[in-house]
C-alpha positions as a printed NumPy array, in Angstrom:
array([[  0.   ,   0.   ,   0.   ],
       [  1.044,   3.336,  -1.088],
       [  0.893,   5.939,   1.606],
       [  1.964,   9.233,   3.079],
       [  2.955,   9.478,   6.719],
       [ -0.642,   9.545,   8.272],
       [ -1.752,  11.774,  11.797],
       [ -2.429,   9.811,  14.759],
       [ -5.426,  11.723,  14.488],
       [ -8.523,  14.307,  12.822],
       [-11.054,  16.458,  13.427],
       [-14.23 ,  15.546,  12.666],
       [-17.926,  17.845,  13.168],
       [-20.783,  15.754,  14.608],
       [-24.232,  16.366,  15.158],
       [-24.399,  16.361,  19.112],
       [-28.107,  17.85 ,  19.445],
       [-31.141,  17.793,  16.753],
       [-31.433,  21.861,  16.375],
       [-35.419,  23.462,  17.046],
       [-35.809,  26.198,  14.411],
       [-32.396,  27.63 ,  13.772],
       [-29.44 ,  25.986,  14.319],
       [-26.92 ,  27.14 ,  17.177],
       [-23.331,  26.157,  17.75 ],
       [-24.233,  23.974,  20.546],
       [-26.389,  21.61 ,  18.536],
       [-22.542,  20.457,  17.129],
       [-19.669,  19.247,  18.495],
       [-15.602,  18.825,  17.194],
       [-14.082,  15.567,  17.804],
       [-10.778,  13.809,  17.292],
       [-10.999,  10.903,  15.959],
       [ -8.489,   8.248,  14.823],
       [ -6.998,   8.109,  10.942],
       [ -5.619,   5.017,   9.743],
       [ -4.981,   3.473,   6.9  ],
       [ -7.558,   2.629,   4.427],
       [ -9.354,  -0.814,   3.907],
       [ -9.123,  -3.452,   0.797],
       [-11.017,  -1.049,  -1.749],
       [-10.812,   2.363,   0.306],
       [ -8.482,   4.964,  -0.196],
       [ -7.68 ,   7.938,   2.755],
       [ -8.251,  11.42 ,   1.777],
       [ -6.764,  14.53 ,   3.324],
       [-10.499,  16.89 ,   2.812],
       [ -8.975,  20.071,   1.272],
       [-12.062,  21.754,   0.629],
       [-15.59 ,  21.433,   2.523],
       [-19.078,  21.915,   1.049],
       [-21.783,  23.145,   3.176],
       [-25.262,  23.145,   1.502],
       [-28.63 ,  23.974,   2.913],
       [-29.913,  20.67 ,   2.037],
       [-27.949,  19.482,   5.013],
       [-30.722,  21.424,   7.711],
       [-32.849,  18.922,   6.696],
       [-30.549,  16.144,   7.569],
       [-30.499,  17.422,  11.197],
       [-34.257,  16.852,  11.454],
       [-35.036,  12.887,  13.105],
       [-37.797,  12.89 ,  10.059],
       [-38.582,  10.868,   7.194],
       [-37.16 ,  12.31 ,   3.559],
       [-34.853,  11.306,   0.313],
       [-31.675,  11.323,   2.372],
       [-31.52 ,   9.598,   5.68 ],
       [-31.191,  11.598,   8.603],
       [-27.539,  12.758,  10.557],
       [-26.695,  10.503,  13.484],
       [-26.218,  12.333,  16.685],
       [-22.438,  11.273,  17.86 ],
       [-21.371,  10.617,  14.737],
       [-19.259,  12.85 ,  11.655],
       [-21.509,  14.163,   9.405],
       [-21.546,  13.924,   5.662],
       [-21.523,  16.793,   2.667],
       [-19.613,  17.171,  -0.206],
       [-15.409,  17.526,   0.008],
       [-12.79 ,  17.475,  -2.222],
       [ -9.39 ,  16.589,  -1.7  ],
       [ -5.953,  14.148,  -1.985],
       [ -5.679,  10.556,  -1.857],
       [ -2.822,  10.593,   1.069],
       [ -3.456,   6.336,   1.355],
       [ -4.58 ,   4.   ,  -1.276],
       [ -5.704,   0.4  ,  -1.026],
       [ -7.862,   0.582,  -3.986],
       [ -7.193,  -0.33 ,  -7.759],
       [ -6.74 ,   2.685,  -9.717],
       [ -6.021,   4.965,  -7.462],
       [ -2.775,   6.736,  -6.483],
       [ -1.199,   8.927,  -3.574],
       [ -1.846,  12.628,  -4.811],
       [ -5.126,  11.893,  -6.942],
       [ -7.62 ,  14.742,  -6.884],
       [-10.475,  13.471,  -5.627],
       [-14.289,  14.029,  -4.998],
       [-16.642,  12.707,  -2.434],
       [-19.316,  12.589,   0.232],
       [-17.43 ,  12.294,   3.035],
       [-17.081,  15.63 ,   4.503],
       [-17.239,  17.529,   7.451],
       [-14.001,  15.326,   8.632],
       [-10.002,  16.681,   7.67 ],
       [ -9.612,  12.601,   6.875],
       [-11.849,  10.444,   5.056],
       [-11.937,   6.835,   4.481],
       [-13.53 ,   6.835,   1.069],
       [-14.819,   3.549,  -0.497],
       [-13.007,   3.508,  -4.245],
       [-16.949,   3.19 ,  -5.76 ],
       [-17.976,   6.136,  -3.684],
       [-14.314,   8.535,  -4.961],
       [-14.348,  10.493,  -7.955],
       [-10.948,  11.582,  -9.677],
       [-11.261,  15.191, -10.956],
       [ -8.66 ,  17.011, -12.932],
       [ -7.257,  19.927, -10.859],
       [ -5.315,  20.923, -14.085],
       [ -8.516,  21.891, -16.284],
       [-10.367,  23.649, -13.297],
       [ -9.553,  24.814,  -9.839],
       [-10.141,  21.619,  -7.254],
       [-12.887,  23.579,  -5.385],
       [-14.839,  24.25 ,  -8.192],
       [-15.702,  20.885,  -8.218],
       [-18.064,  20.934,  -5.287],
       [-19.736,  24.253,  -7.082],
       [-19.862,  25.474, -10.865],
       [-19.118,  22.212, -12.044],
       [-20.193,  19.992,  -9.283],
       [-23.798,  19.252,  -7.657],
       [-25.096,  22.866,  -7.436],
       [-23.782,  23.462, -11.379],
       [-25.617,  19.987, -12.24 ],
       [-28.693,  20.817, -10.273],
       [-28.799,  24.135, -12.003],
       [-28.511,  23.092, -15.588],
       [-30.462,  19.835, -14.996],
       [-33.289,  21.82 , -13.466],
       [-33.757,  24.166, -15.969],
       [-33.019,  22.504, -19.562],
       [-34.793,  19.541, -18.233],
       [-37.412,  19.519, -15.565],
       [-37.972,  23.125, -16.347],
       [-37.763,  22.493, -19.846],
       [-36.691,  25.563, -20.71 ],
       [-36.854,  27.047, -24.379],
       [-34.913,  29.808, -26.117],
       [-37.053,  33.066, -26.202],
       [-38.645,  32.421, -22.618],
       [-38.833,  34.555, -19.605],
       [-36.827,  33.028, -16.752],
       [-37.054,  34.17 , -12.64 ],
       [-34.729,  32.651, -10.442],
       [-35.278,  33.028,  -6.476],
       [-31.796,  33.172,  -4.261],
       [-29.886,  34.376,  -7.528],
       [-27.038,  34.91 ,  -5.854],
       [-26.647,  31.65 ,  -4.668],
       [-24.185,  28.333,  -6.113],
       [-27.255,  27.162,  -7.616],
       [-29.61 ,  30.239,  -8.663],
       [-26.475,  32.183,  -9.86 ],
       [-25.939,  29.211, -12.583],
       [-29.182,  29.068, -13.626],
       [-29.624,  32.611, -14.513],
       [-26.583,  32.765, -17.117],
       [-27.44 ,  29.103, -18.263],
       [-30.463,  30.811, -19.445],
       [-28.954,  33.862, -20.793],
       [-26.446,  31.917, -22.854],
       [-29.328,  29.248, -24.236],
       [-31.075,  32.652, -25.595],
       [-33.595,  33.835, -22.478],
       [-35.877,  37.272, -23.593],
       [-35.782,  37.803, -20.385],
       [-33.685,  36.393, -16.731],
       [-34.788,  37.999, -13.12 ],
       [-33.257,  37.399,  -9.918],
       [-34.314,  37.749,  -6.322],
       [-31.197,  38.134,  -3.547],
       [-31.227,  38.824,  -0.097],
       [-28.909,  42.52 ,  -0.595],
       [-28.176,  45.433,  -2.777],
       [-24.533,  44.704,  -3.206],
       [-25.952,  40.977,  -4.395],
       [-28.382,  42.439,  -6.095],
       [-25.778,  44.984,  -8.14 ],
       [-23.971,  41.769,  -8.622],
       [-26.278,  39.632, -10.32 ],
       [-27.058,  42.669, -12.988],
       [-23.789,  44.135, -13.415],
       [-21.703,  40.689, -13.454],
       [-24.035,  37.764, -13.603],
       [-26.072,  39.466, -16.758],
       [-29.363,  39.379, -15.299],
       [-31.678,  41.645, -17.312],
       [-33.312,  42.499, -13.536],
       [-33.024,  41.747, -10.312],
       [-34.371,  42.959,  -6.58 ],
       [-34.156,  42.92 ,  -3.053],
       [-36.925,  41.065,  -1.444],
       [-36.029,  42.768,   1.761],
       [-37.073,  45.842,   0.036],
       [-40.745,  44.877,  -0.135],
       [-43.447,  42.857,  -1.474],
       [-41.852,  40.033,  -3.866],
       [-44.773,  39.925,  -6.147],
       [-44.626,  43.636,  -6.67 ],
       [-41.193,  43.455,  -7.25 ],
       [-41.682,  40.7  ,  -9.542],
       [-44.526,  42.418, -11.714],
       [-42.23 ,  45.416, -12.262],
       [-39.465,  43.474, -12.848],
       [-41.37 ,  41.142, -15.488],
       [-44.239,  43.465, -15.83 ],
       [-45.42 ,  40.363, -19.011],
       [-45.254,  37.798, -17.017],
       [-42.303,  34.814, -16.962],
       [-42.207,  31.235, -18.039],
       [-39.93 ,  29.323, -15.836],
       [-39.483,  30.195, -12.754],
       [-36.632,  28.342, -10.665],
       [-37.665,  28.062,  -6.797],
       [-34.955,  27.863,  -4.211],
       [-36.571,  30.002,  -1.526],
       [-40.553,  28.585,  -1.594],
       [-43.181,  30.295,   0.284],
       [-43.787,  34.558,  -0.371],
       [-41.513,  34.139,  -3.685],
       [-43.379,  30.921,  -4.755],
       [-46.683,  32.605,  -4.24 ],
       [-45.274,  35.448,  -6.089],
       [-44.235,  33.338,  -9.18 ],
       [-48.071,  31.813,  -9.374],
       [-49.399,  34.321, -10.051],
       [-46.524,  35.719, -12.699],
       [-46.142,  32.536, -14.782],
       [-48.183,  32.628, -17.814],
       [-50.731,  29.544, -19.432],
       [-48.572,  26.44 , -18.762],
       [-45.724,  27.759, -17.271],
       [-43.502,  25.323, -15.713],
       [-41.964,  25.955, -11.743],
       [-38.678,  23.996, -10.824],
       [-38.955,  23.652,  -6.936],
       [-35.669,  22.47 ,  -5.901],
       [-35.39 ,  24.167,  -2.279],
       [-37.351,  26.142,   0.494],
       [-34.393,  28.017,   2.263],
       [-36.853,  30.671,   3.779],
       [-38.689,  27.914,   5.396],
       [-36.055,  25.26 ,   6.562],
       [-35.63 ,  26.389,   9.888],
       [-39.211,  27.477,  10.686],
       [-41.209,  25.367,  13.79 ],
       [-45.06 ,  26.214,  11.655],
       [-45.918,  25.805,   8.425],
       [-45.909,  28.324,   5.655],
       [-48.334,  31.335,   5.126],
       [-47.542,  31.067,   1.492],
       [-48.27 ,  30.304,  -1.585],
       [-51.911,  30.835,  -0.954],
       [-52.9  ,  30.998,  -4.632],
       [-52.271,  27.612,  -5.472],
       [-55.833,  27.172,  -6.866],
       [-54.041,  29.482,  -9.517],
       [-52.026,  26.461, -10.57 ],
       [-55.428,  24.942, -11.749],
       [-56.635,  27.753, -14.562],
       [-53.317,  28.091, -15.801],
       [-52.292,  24.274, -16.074],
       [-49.137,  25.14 , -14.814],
       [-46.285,  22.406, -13.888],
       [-44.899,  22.665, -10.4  ],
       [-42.156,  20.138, -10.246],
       [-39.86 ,  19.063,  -7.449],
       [-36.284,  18.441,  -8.378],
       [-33.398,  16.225,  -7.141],
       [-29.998,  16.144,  -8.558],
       [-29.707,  12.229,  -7.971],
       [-31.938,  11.885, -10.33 ],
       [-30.286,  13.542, -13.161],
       [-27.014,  12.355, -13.494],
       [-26.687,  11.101, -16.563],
       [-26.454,  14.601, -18.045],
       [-23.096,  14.724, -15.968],
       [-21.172,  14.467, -19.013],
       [-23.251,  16.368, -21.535],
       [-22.818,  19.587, -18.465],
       [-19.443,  19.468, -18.081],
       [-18.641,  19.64 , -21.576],
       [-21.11 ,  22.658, -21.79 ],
       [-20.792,  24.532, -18.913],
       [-17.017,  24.07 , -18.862],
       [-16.636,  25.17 , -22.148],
       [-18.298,  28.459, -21.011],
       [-16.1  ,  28.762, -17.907],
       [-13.022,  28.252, -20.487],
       [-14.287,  30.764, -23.064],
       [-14.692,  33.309, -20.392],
       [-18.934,  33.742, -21.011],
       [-20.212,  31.964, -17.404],
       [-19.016,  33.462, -14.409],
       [-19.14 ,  32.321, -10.586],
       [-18.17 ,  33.307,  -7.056],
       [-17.23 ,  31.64 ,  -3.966],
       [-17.365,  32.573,  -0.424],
       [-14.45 ,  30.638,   1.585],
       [-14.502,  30.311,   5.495],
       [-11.131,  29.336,   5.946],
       [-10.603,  26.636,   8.681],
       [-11.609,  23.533,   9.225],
       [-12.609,  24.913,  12.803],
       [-14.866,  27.198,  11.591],
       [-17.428,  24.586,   9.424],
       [-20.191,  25.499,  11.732],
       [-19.722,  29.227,  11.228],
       [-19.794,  28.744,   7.36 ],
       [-23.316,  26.328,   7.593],
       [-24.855,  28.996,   9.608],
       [-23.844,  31.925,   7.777],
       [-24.988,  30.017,   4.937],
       [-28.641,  29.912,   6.168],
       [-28.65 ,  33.772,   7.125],
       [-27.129,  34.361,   3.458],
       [-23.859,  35.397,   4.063],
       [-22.642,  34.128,   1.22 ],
       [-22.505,  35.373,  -2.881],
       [-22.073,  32.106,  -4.952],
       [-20.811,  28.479,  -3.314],
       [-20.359,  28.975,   0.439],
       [-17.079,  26.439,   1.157],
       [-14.791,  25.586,   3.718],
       [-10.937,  25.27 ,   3.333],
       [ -9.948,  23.301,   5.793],
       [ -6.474,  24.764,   6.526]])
């Protein structure tokens, strides 16, 4: 076996407490925790960067969904990307770039099936956990094919300025959108979106009513509208979308940490007269386009025509402060940890 000198031992962040509304630093504890070498068909990886997603407040919650729940006392998991330091696997040598779900740990004992080589020459490594990793996927998937999106159609996009919403807004742009809106949580992320994202409008839906907003923002109406925020902005995009309009619903960020249910959308007998298509999303599900987007959406990242931004907490320490800034929206772009 092919190895680096190895730690005695790593940090790792577990889930210590399931969180009631928002999440606090106490709900979460960091723990050191042996590394050793890898297992027949597992190589060690030294986690360079961290992802932190807010799919993962859902995780926290003891309840039934499409990903099992965190187990208190134990390391969570999220995306990472870093280098094999220990390989016991075929195929895979000390100093590989590689991908996986084994974050929120510096060390990860990654079965080979479950590791993903990436090239760190053709792209930065971290980019791999955003532009061109899950939230890029989710955002091209979403709209070219649940959204089924069409050149000459009006596009809104809710949290525009996030990994995901930022993608989807020059995805649409570049496949010929009339028209591409964004909603963000700030001015300077709403500047950004307009001025360097090439949004034809955005606004601040801490400025005031989203669907009034909206209608003066897309004062005909949209097609597709892209939902990462659910409730007010959902309601909002009812009653915008025009005769069979199509809604992508692939998160609820303004309602994750909330103990009641939602006031909004309380037009959803809207949805009936205008046979529109509210569809929920997963990126599992759409991962045979993996090749197909790289090719695409790397070749816009080469050419200079798709932009994107990350937001780096640096320290692996400081994982918790990164997921809960994340929720607040502290972040423009992929919110990521570098973990030293």
């Amino acid at each position: 076996m092919a190895q680096q000198s190895l730690p005695a031992t790593g940090r790792e962040w577990h889930l210590v407490a399931r969180p009631q509304g928002w999440p606090t630093p106490a709900d979460f504890a960091l723990v050191e925790a042996p590394v050793t070498a890898p297992a027949p068909g597992h190589v060690l990886v030294r986690n360079e960067y961290l992802s932190v997603d807010p799919y993962m407040r859902g995780r926290m919650n003891d309840a039934k969904s499409y990903a099992p729940p965190y187990a208190l006392g134990e390391a969570m998991h999220g995306g990472a990307v870093g280098r094999v330091v220990a390989s016991a696997a075929e195929g895979f040598a000390v100093g590989d770039a590689v991908l996986h779900g084994l974050g929120w740990r510096e060390y990860a004992a990654v079965p080979a099936g479950q590791a993903f080589k990436v090239d760190a020459d053709a792209a930065p490594l971290q980019a791999y956990l955003g532009v061109l990793g899950m939230p890029g996927l989710t955002a091209y998937a979403g709209l070219l094919r649940v959204g089924r999106f069409q050149e000459g159609e009006a596009v809104f996009v809710s949290g525009a300025a996030g990994a995901v919403g930022s993608v989807v807004g020059q995805v649409a742009k570049l496949r010929g959108a009339s028209l591409v809106v964004g909603s963000a949580g700030s001015d300077e992320k709403v500047r950004k979106l307009v001025e360097e994202y090439g949004f034809d409008a955005a606004f601040n839906y801490k400025n005031g009513d989203v669907a009034g907003q909206l209608a003066k923002a897309a004062p005909e109406g949209v097609d597709v509208y892209f939902d990462n925020v659910g409730g007010e902005h959902l309601e909002a995009a009812i009653g915008a979308l025009h005769l069979h309009g199509r809604a992508v619903l692939c998160g609820a960020i303004a309602q994750y940490n909330d103990t009641t249910p939602p006031a909004a959308p309380r037009n959803l007998a809207s949805v009936i007269g205008k046979r529109l298509t509210l569809q929920g999303m997963l990126v599992g599900d759409h991962y045979d386009l993996q090749r197909e987007f790289v090719a695409e959406v790397g070749g816009w990242l080469a050419e200079g025509r798709l932009r994107f931004e990350e937001t780096v907490v640096d320290g692996f320490e400081n994982a918790v402060d990164a997921f809960l800034g994340l929720l607040r929206g502290a972040n423009t772009g992929k919110m990521l940890v570098r973990v030293s």
